[in-house]
mmCIF file of C-alpha atoms and ligand atoms in Angstrom:
data_model
loop_
_atom_site.group_PDB
_atom_site.id
_atom_site.type_symbol
_atom_site.label_atom_id
_atom_site.label_comp_id
_atom_site.label_asym_id
_atom_site.label_seq_id
_atom_site.Cartn_x
_atom_site.Cartn_y
_atom_site.Cartn_z
ATOM 1 C CA UNK A 283 -8.590 -5.132 16.442
ATOM 2 C CA UNK A 284 -7.399 -2.440 13.802
ATOM 3 C CA UNK A 285 -3.993 -3.281 11.748
ATOM 4 C CA UNK A 286 -2.112 -0.673 9.970
ATOM 5 C CA UNK A 287 0.451 -1.998 7.410
ATOM 6 C CA UNK A 288 2.369 0.770 5.717
ATOM 7 C CA UNK A 289 5.491 0.661 3.693
ATOM 8 C CA UNK A 290 7.031 1.093 0.051
ATOM 9 C CA UNK A 291 6.394 -0.074 -3.524
ATOM 10 C CA UNK A 292 6.831 -4.289 -3.215
ATOM 11 C CA UNK A 293 8.095 -4.531 0.173
ATOM 12 C CA UNK A 294 5.463 -7.274 0.751
ATOM 13 C CA UNK A 295 2.953 -4.997 2.447
ATOM 14 C CA UNK A 296 0.226 -6.471 0.502
ATOM 15 C CA UNK A 297 0.935 -10.086 1.032
ATOM 16 C CA UNK A 298 1.264 -9.315 4.858
ATOM 17 C CA UNK A 299 -1.538 -7.280 4.880
ATOM 18 C CA UNK A 300 -4.016 -10.269 3.263
ATOM 19 C CA UNK A 301 -2.240 -12.934 5.506
ATOM 20 C CA UNK A 302 -3.331 -11.118 8.879
ATOM 21 C CA UNK A 303 -6.684 -10.617 7.523
ATOM 22 C CA UNK A 304 -6.997 -14.023 6.944
ATOM 23 C CA UNK A 305 -5.594 -15.026 10.450
ATOM 24 C CA UNK A 306 -7.716 -12.648 12.321
ATOM 25 C CA UNK A 307 -10.717 -12.816 10.358
ATOM 26 C CA UNK A 308 -10.915 -8.878 9.713
ATOM 27 C CA UNK A 309 -11.903 -7.588 6.309
ATOM 28 C CA UNK A 310 -8.799 -5.951 4.160
ATOM 29 C CA UNK A 311 -8.286 -2.752 2.365
ATOM 30 C CA UNK A 312 -5.775 -2.178 -0.427
ATOM 31 C CA UNK A 313 -5.824 1.169 -0.356
ATOM 32 C CA UNK A 314 -3.093 1.664 -2.920
ATOM 33 C CA UNK A 315 -6.098 0.521 -5.403
ATOM 34 C CA UNK A 316 -8.218 3.710 -4.483
ATOM 35 C CA UNK A 317 -5.311 5.951 -5.487
ATOM 36 C CA UNK A 318 -4.783 3.129 -8.729
ATOM 37 C CA UNK A 319 -8.770 3.469 -9.516
ATOM 38 C CA UNK A 320 -8.364 7.160 -9.831
ATOM 39 C CA UNK A 321 -5.138 7.163 -11.984
ATOM 40 C CA UNK A 322 -6.849 4.925 -14.131
ATOM 41 C CA UNK A 323 -10.089 6.659 -14.648
ATOM 42 C CA UNK A 324 -7.626 10.034 -15.248
ATOM 43 C CA UNK A 325 -5.358 7.980 -18.156
ATOM 44 C CA UNK A 326 -8.758 6.860 -19.413
ATOM 45 C CA UNK A 327 -10.374 10.132 -19.948
ATOM 46 C CA UNK A 328 -6.760 11.310 -21.686
ATOM 47 C CA UNK A 329 -6.163 13.256 -19.093
ATOM 48 C CA UNK A 330 -3.067 14.601 -17.263
ATOM 49 C CA UNK A 331 -2.435 12.738 -13.533
ATOM 50 C CA UNK A 332 -0.477 15.856 -12.638
ATOM 51 C CA UNK A 333 -3.643 18.079 -12.638
ATOM 52 C CA UNK A 334 -5.240 18.393 -9.571
ATOM 53 C CA UNK A 335 -8.458 19.251 -11.213
ATOM 54 C CA UNK A 336 -7.774 16.554 -13.487
ATOM 55 C CA UNK A 337 -7.267 13.854 -10.679
ATOM 56 C CA UNK A 338 -9.981 15.425 -8.278
ATOM 57 C CA UNK A 339 -12.632 15.232 -11.007
ATOM 58 C CA UNK A 340 -11.880 11.078 -11.306
ATOM 59 C CA UNK A 341 -12.518 10.509 -7.245
ATOM 60 C CA UNK A 342 -16.152 9.118 -7.884
ATOM 61 C CA UNK A 343 -15.003 6.361 -9.637
ATOM 62 C CA UNK A 344 -17.461 3.168 -9.831
ATOM 63 C CA UNK A 345 -16.590 0.450 -6.901
ATOM 64 C CA UNK A 346 -16.209 -1.923 -9.926
ATOM 65 C CA UNK A 347 -13.018 -0.549 -11.171
ATOM 66 C CA UNK A 348 -11.417 -1.929 -8.213
ATOM 67 C CA UNK A 349 -11.228 -5.009 -9.433
ATOM 68 C CA UNK A 350 -10.258 -4.113 -12.885
ATOM 69 C CA UNK A 351 -6.623 -5.921 -13.967
ATOM 70 C CA UNK A 352 -5.123 -2.644 -15.380
ATOM 71 C CA UNK A 353 -5.194 -0.924 -11.813
ATOM 72 C CA UNK A 354 -2.085 -3.987 -11.425
ATOM 73 C CA UNK A 355 -0.105 -2.652 -14.167
ATOM 74 C CA UNK A 356 3.290 -0.487 -13.678
ATOM 75 C CA UNK A 357 1.970 2.542 -15.681
ATOM 76 C CA UNK A 358 -0.809 2.733 -13.300
ATOM 77 C CA UNK A 359 1.271 2.686 -10.338
ATOM 78 C CA UNK A 360 3.472 5.471 -11.652
ATOM 79 C CA UNK A 361 0.183 7.662 -11.952
ATOM 80 C CA UNK A 362 -1.196 6.848 -8.625
ATOM 81 C CA UNK A 363 1.842 8.336 -7.194
ATOM 82 C CA UNK A 364 1.319 11.303 -8.694
ATOM 83 C CA UNK A 365 -2.725 11.881 -8.394
ATOM 84 C CA UNK A 366 -1.991 10.583 -4.702
ATOM 85 C CA UNK A 367 0.033 13.620 -3.997
ATOM 86 C CA UNK A 368 -2.688 16.401 -4.513
ATOM 87 C CA UNK A 369 -4.235 17.125 -1.356
ATOM 88 C CA UNK A 370 -8.072 17.376 -1.939
ATOM 89 C CA UNK A 371 -7.511 13.958 -3.775
ATOM 90 C CA UNK A 372 -6.522 12.717 -0.814
ATOM 91 C CA UNK A 373 -9.113 14.230 1.502
ATOM 92 C CA UNK A 374 -11.790 12.844 -1.106
ATOM 93 C CA UNK A 375 -10.795 9.350 -0.592
ATOM 94 C CA UNK A 376 -10.224 9.830 2.974
ATOM 95 C CA UNK A 377 -13.316 9.221 4.627
ATOM 96 C CA UNK A 378 -13.870 6.105 2.909
ATOM 97 C CA UNK A 379 -10.783 4.699 4.220
ATOM 98 C CA UNK A 380 -11.607 5.864 8.034
ATOM 99 C CA UNK A 381 -14.781 4.244 8.168
ATOM 100 C CA UNK A 382 -13.523 0.992 6.729
ATOM 101 C CA UNK A 383 -11.050 1.178 9.459
ATOM 102 C CA UNK A 384 -13.164 2.271 12.097
ATOM 103 C CA UNK A 385 -16.103 -0.912 11.423
ATOM 104 C CA UNK A 386 -17.208 -3.039 14.218
ATOM 105 C CA UNK A 387 -14.993 -5.819 14.847
ATOM 106 C CA UNK A 388 -11.611 -3.838 13.038
ATOM 107 C CA UNK A 389 -10.139 -4.190 10.004
ATOM 108 C CA UNK A 390 -6.366 -4.400 8.387
ATOM 109 C CA UNK A 391 -5.644 -1.608 5.940
ATOM 110 C CA UNK A 392 -2.067 -1.586 3.730
ATOM 111 C CA UNK A 393 -0.738 1.662 2.174
ATOM 112 C CA UNK A 394 1.473 4.780 2.780
ATOM 113 C CA UNK A 395 -0.392 6.792 5.680
ATOM 114 C CA UNK A 396 -2.436 4.164 7.638
ATOM 115 C CA UNK A 397 -0.469 4.149 10.764
ATOM 116 C CA UNK A 398 -0.172 7.837 10.750
ATOM 117 C CA UNK A 399 -2.856 9.760 9.096
ATOM 118 C CA UNK A 400 -6.053 6.966 8.512
ATOM 119 C CA UNK A 401 -5.788 4.669 11.546
ATOM 120 C CA UNK A 402 -3.467 6.563 13.936
ATOM 121 C CA UNK A 403 -5.093 4.701 17.069
ATOM 122 C CA UNK A 404 -4.440 1.321 15.205
ATOM 123 C CA UNK A 405 -3.966 -1.320 17.731
ATOM 124 C CA UNK A 406 -0.739 -2.567 16.103
ATOM 125 C CA UNK A 407 0.999 -0.708 13.362
ATOM 126 C CA UNK A 408 3.804 -2.645 11.023
ATOM 127 C CA UNK A 409 5.893 -0.513 8.636
ATOM 128 C CA UNK A 410 6.922 -3.118 6.018
ATOM 129 C CA UNK A 411 10.290 -2.555 4.355
ATOM 130 C CA UNK A 412 13.153 -4.201 1.914
ATOM 131 C CA UNK A 413 15.950 -2.979 0.193
ATOM 132 C CA UNK A 414 15.327 -1.166 -3.319
ATOM 133 C CA UNK A 415 17.272 -3.664 -4.985
ATOM 134 C CA UNK A 416 14.950 -6.789 -3.985
ATOM 135 C CA UNK A 417 11.743 -4.938 -4.176
ATOM 136 C CA UNK A 418 12.555 -4.034 -7.833
ATOM 137 C CA UNK A 419 13.660 -7.803 -8.389
ATOM 138 C CA UNK A 420 10.058 -8.816 -6.597
ATOM 139 C CA UNK A 421 8.022 -6.374 -9.010
ATOM 140 C CA UNK A 422 10.170 -7.257 -11.852
ATOM 141 C CA UNK A 423 8.956 -11.015 -11.560
ATOM 142 C CA UNK A 424 5.588 -9.507 -10.859
ATOM 143 C CA UNK A 425 5.204 -7.901 -13.900
ATOM 144 C CA UNK A 426 6.616 -10.647 -16.127
ATOM 145 C CA UNK A 427 4.320 -12.740 -14.662
ATOM 146 C CA UNK A 428 1.343 -10.374 -15.642
ATOM 147 C CA UNK A 429 2.967 -10.716 -18.738
ATOM 148 C CA UNK A 430 4.840 -7.162 -18.682
ATOM 149 C CA UNK A 431 8.930 -7.219 -19.732
ATOM 150 C CA UNK A 432 10.776 -3.850 -18.417
ATOM 151 C CA UNK A 433 14.337 -4.422 -17.869
ATOM 152 C CA UNK A 434 15.115 -4.994 -13.965
ATOM 153 C CA UNK A 435 17.167 -1.313 -14.431
ATOM 154 C CA UNK A 436 14.014 0.329 -15.054
ATOM 155 C CA UNK A 437 11.706 -1.466 -12.609
ATOM 156 C CA UNK A 438 14.422 -0.129 -9.866
ATOM 157 C CA UNK A 439 14.389 3.108 -11.203
ATOM 158 C CA UNK A 440 10.914 3.640 -11.268
ATOM 159 C CA UNK A 441 10.970 2.245 -7.600
ATOM 160 C CA UNK A 442 13.404 4.627 -6.455
ATOM 161 C CA UNK A 443 11.424 7.681 -8.253
ATOM 162 C CA UNK A 444 7.645 6.324 -6.201
ATOM 163 C CA UNK A 445 9.638 6.033 -3.313
ATOM 164 C CA UNK A 446 11.037 9.945 -3.406
ATOM 165 C CA UNK A 447 7.872 11.008 -4.732
ATOM 166 C CA UNK A 448 5.870 9.257 -2.069
ATOM 167 C CA UNK A 449 8.290 9.974 1.165
ATOM 168 C CA UNK A 450 8.562 13.897 0.138
ATOM 169 C CA UNK A 451 4.883 15.405 -0.670
ATOM 170 C CA UNK A 452 3.738 17.769 1.555
ATOM 171 C CA UNK A 453 0.391 15.876 2.418
ATOM 172 C CA UNK A 454 0.623 12.405 4.240
ATOM 173 C CA UNK A 455 3.987 11.591 3.030
ATOM 174 C CA UNK A 456 5.326 7.856 3.678
ATOM 175 C CA UNK A 457 6.901 7.665 6.780
ATOM 176 C CA UNK A 458 6.957 5.345 9.326
ATOM 177 C CA UNK A 459 4.445 6.402 12.551
ATOM 178 C CA UNK A 460 6.503 6.450 15.434
ATOM 179 C CA UNK A 461 4.692 3.584 17.229
ATOM 180 C CA UNK A 462 5.083 1.049 14.375
ATOM 181 C CA UNK A 463 7.078 -1.872 14.267
ATOM 182 C CA UNK A 464 9.486 -2.434 11.698
ATOM 183 C CA UNK A 465 9.489 -5.465 9.624
ATOM 184 C CA UNK A 466 12.126 -6.001 6.885
ATOM 185 C CA UNK A 467 11.461 -8.424 4.465
ATOM 186 C CA UNK A 468 14.478 -8.414 2.502
ATOM 187 C CA UNK A 469 15.827 -11.748 3.454
ATOM 188 C CA UNK A 470 12.334 -13.175 5.197
ATOM 189 C CA UNK A 471 10.308 -15.735 2.595
ATOM 190 C CA UNK A 472 6.773 -14.954 2.384
ATOM 191 C CA UNK A 473 6.004 -17.506 4.928
ATOM 192 C CA UNK A 474 8.714 -16.451 7.429
ATOM 193 C CA UNK A 475 7.620 -12.581 6.812
ATOM 194 C CA UNK A 476 4.042 -13.409 7.464
ATOM 195 C CA UNK A 477 4.812 -15.588 10.475
ATOM 196 C CA UNK A 478 7.122 -12.492 11.841
ATOM 197 C CA UNK A 479 4.212 -10.332 11.122
ATOM 198 C CA UNK A 480 1.905 -12.170 13.348
ATOM 199 C CA UNK A 481 4.370 -12.507 15.983
ATOM 200 C CA UNK A 482 5.063 -8.652 16.133
ATOM 201 C CA UNK A 483 1.043 -8.080 16.469
ATOM 202 C CA UNK A 484 0.538 -10.464 18.992
ATOM 203 C CA UNK A 485 3.312 -9.008 21.416
ATOM 204 C CA UNK A 486 2.003 -5.556 20.632
ATOM 205 C CA UNK A 487 -1.731 -6.605 21.134
ATOM 206 C CA UNK A 488 -1.183 -8.400 23.869
ATOM 207 C CA UNK A 489 1.382 -5.966 25.555
ATOM 208 C CA UNK A 490 -1.683 -3.756 25.188
ATOM 209 C CA UNK A 491 -4.167 -5.798 27.198
ATOM 210 C CA UNK A 492 -5.518 -8.345 24.662
ATOM 211 C CA UNK A 493 -7.677 -8.131 21.645
ATOM 212 C CA UNK A 494 -5.823 -9.965 19.429
ATOM 213 C CA UNK A 495 -8.445 -12.210 18.805
ATOM 214 C CA UNK A 496 -9.559 -15.025 17.241
ATOM 215 C CA UNK A 497 -6.656 -17.153 15.457
HETATM 216 N N1 LIG B 509 8.979 -11.928 1.673
HETATM 217 C C1 LIG B 509 9.059 -12.595 0.358
HETATM 218 N N2 LIG B 509 9.471 -12.812 -0.182
HETATM 219 C C2 LIG B 509 9.651 -12.533 -1.540
HETATM 220 N N3 LIG B 509 8.675 -12.107 -2.642
HETATM 221 C C3 LIG B 509 7.904 -11.300 -1.528
HETATM 222 C C4 LIG B 509 7.800 -11.361 -0.405
HETATM 223 N N4 LIG B 509 6.484 -10.716 -0.273
HETATM 224 C C5 LIG B 509 5.962 -10.887 -1.175
HETATM 225 N N5 LIG B 509 6.841 -10.923 -2.156
HETATM 226 C C6 LIG B 509 6.174 -11.179 -3.465
HETATM 227 O O1 LIG B 509 6.702 -9.829 -4.029
HETATM 228 C C7 LIG B 509 5.369 -9.097 -4.871
HETATM 229 C C8 LIG B 509 5.026 -7.550 -4.299
HETATM 230 O O2 LIG B 509 4.586 -7.882 -2.998
HETATM 231 P P1 LIG B 509 3.049 -7.188 -2.530
HETATM 232 O O3 LIG B 509 3.144 -7.848 -0.996
HETATM 233 O O4 LIG B 509 2.276 -7.002 -3.579
HETATM 234 O O5 LIG B 509 4.262 -5.376 -2.190
HETATM 235 P P2 LIG B 509 3.203 -4.350 -2.004
HETATM 236 O O6 LIG B 509 2.106 -4.418 -1.257
HETATM 237 O O7 LIG B 509 4.291 -3.634 -0.630
HETATM 238 O O8 LIG B 509 3.448 -3.549 -3.069
HETATM 239 C C9 LIG B 509 4.321 -10.122 -4.907
HETATM 240 O O9 LIG B 509 4.756 -10.873 -5.859
HETATM 241 C C10 LIG B 509 4.437 -10.599 -3.645
HETATM 242 O O10 LIG B 509 4.558 -12.479 -3.784
HETATM 243 N N1 LIG B 510 -2.480 4.712 1.636
HETATM 244 C C1 LIG B 510 -1.789 4.675 0.322
HETATM 245 C C2 LIG B 510 -1.810 3.738 -0.424
HETATM 246 C C3 LIG B 510 -1.098 4.473 -1.933
HETATM 247 N N2 LIG B 510 -0.851 5.570 -1.738
HETATM 248 C C4 LIG B 510 -0.211 5.803 -3.468
HETATM 249 O O1 LIG B 510 -0.621 4.888 -4.671
HETATM 250 C C5 LIG B 510 0.442 4.466 -5.195
HETATM 251 C C6 LIG B 510 0.482 3.463 -5.387
HETATM 252 O O2 LIG B 510 -0.118 2.149 -4.267
HETATM 253 P P1 LIG B 510 -0.035 0.656 -4.237
HETATM 254 O O3 LIG B 510 -0.047 0.241 -2.805
HETATM 255 O O4 LIG B 510 -0.990 0.466 -4.905
HETATM 256 O O5 LIG B 510 1.038 0.603 -4.944
HETATM 257 P P2 LIG B 510 2.549 -0.793 -4.318
HETATM 258 O O6 LIG B 510 3.298 -0.310 -3.299
HETATM 259 O O7 LIG B 510 1.602 -1.994 -4.285
HETATM 260 O O8 LIG B 510 3.340 -0.701 -5.608
HETATM 261 C C7 LIG B 510 1.536 4.686 -4.216
HETATM 262 O O9 LIG B 510 3.121 4.977 -4.956
HETATM 263 C C8 LIG B 510 1.172 5.568 -3.397
HETATM 264 O O10 LIG B 510 1.732 6.975 -3.892
HETATM 265 C C9 LIG B 510 -1.091 6.226 -1.204
HETATM 266 O O11 LIG B 510 -0.564 7.585 -1.438
HETATM 267 N N3 LIG B 510 -1.649 6.478 0.040
#
């Protein structure tokens, strides 16, 4: 079973994707980390995320980089959104994501274009959303936990800029797949959001004749 989970920053898609992977015993890929790895490589080289050539040159990063805590910073998130708008960068990372999705037994992937581009035939597609203010509050809390202290207003402004760039780029913009089920987590606790996600996947896969599996 392939489960695609898309949505904007801090909507809760990663939390939900990890929980679905645990529930169904499937491997999980946070595809945002791939763009973050490109971004951090560009920044460390002192190069420019807005330069297509610089970003493309950074696509051959070592897998060990995916565990680097610096990938989680806000600065890297912003640069990831810039490098991810270059079509050749998306092309360079495409095959890796597709083969992860197509592995025997299935997988859960989260990102911006999983249901539309990476796994358009996924068995279940969730589009996770929440209001920008609530997403900013969540991200603000998260950043504070990791020792950073930006103002809430700045986090909200960054989220809006990232939403705008991610939804309007030419290649694989963030958008809800036509057959995706929307999950608004604005007023759901983490546990409630996870239960709702499982119920949506169950409804979709049972309706399609099974495959929901091992839970
Ligand atoms: N339903 C929720 N209610 C409150 N906080 C949440 C909820 N879902 C996720 N969070 C928290 O919000 C932050 C961002 O969640 P995450 O799943 O990483 O979002 P995304 O992958 O969409 O960027 C995390 O600190 C997470 O624990
Ligand atoms: N499948 C994906 C995943 C991420 N991205 C880009 O990578 C950036 C960082 O993604 P992320 O999922 O790690 O970010 P958060 O939603 O966790 O803040 C996003 O703003 C997108 O620009 C993408 O273009 N396509």
